């Protein structure tokens, strides 16, 4: 991920970097299973 692109994106959206990161994390929580980041997948990876 290019940090400069992220910075420019936040400028275009008119949001602070921290707010953007929080928005992305919240959106990813809603599709965690589809991304392979759900609790079941994480537990399976530890076994």
Coordinates of N, CA and C in Angstrom, one line a residue:
X1 N 0.8 -1.2 0.0 CA 0.0 0.0 0.0 C 0.9 1.2 0.0
X2 N 0.6 2.1 -0.9 CA 1.4 3.4 -1.0 C 0.8 4.4 0.0
X3 N 1.6 4.8 0.9 CA 1.1 5.7 2.0 C 0.7 7.1 1.4
X4 N 1.4 7.5 0.3 CA 1.1 8.8 -0.3 C -0.3 8.7 -1.0
X5 N -0.6 7.6 -1.6 CA -2.0 7.4 -2.2 C -3.0 7.5 -1.1
X6 N -2.8 6.9 0.0 CA -3.7 6.9 1.1 C -3.9 8.3 1.6
X7 N -2.8 9.0 1.8 CA -2.9 10.4 2.2 C -3.7 11.3 1.2
X8 N -3.4 11.1 -0.1 CA -4.2 11.9 -1.1 C -5.6 11.5 -1.1
X9 N -5.9 10.2 -0.9 CA -7.3 9.8 -0.8 C -8.1 10.4 0.3
X10 N -7.4 10.5 1.5 CA -8.1 11.2 2.6 C -8.4 12.6 2.3
X11 N -7.4 13.3 1.6 CA -7.6 14.7 1.2 C -8.8 14.8 0.3
X12 N -8.9 13.9 -0.7 CA -10.0 13.9 -1.7 C -11.4 13.7 -1.0
X13 N -11.4 12.8 0.0 CA -12.6 12.5 0.8 C -12.9 13.6 1.8
X14 N -11.9 14.4 2.1 CA -12.1 15.4 3.1 C -12.2 14.9 4.5
X15 N -11.5 13.8 4.8 CA -11.5 13.3 6.2 C -10.0 13.2 6.7
X16 N -9.9 13.1 8.0 CA -8.6 13.0 8.6 C -8.1 11.5 8.4
X17 N -6.8 11.3 8.5 CA -6.3 9.9 8.3 C -6.9 8.9 9.3
X18 N -6.9 9.3 10.6 CA -7.4 8.5 11.6 C -8.9 8.1 11.4
X19 N -9.7 9.1 11.0 CA -11.1 8.8 10.7 C -11.2 7.8 9.6
X20 N -10.4 8.0 8.5 CA -10.5 7.1 7.4 C -10.1 5.7 7.8
X21 N -9.0 5.6 8.6 CA -8.6 4.2 9.0 C -9.7 3.6 9.8
X22 N -10.4 4.4 10.7 CA -11.5 3.8 11.5 C -12.6 3.4 10.6
X23 N -12.9 4.2 9.6 CA -14.0 3.8 8.7 C -13.7 2.5 8.0
X24 N -12.5 2.3 7.5 CA -12.1 1.1 6.8 C -12.1 -0.1 7.7
X25 N -11.7 0.1 8.9 CA -11.7 -1.1 9.9 C -13.2 -1.5 10.1
X26 N -14.0 -0.5 10.4 CA -15.4 -0.8 10.6 C -16.1 -1.5 9.4
X27 N -15.8 -1.0 8.2 CA -16.3 -1.7 7.0 C -15.8 -3.1 6.9
X28 N -14.5 -3.3 7.2 CA -13.9 -4.7 7.1 C -14.5 -5.6 8.1
X29 N -14.9 -5.1 9.3 CA -15.5 -5.9 10.3 C -16.8 -6.6 9.8
X30 N -17.5 -5.8 9.0 CA -18.8 -6.3 8.4 C -18.6 -7.5 7.4
X31 N -17.4 -7.6 6.9 CA -17.2 -8.6 5.9 C -16.0 -9.5 6.2
X32 N -15.7 -9.5 7.5 CA -14.5 -10.2 8.0 C -14.4 -11.7 7.5
X33 N -15.6 -12.4 7.6 CA -15.6 -13.8 7.2 C -15.2 -13.9 5.7
X34 N -15.8 -13.0 4.9 CA -15.5 -13.1 3.5 C -14.0 -12.7 3.1
X35 N -13.4 -12.0 4.0 CA -12.0 -11.6 3.8 C -11.1 -12.6 4.4
X36 N -11.6 -13.6 5.1 CA -10.8 -14.6 5.8 C -10.2 -14.1 7.1
X37 N -10.9 -13.1 7.6 CA -10.4 -12.5 8.9 C -11.4 -12.8 10.0
X38 N -12.4 -13.6 9.8 CA -13.4 -13.9 10.9 C -12.7 -14.7 12.0
X39 N -13.4 -14.8 13.1 CA -12.9 -15.5 14.3 C -12.6 -17.0 14.0
X40 N -13.5 -17.6 13.2 CA -13.3 -19.0 12.9 C -12.1 -19.2 12.0
X41 N -11.8 -18.4 11.1 CA -10.7 -18.5 10.2 C -9.4 -18.3 11.0
X42 N -9.4 -17.3 11.9 CA -8.3 -17.0 12.7 C -7.9 -18.1 13.7
X43 N -9.0 -18.7 14.3 CA -8.8 -19.9 15.2 C -8.2 -21.1 14.4
X44 N -8.7 -21.3 13.2 CA -8.3 -22.4 12.3 C -6.8 -22.2 12.0
X45 N -6.4 -21.0 11.8 CA -5.0 -20.7 11.4 C -4.0 -21.0 12.6
X46 N -4.5 -21.0 13.8 CA -3.6 -21.3 15.0 C -3.5 -22.8 15.3
X47 N -4.4 -23.6 14.7 CA -4.3 -25.0 15.0 C -3.4 -25.7 14.1

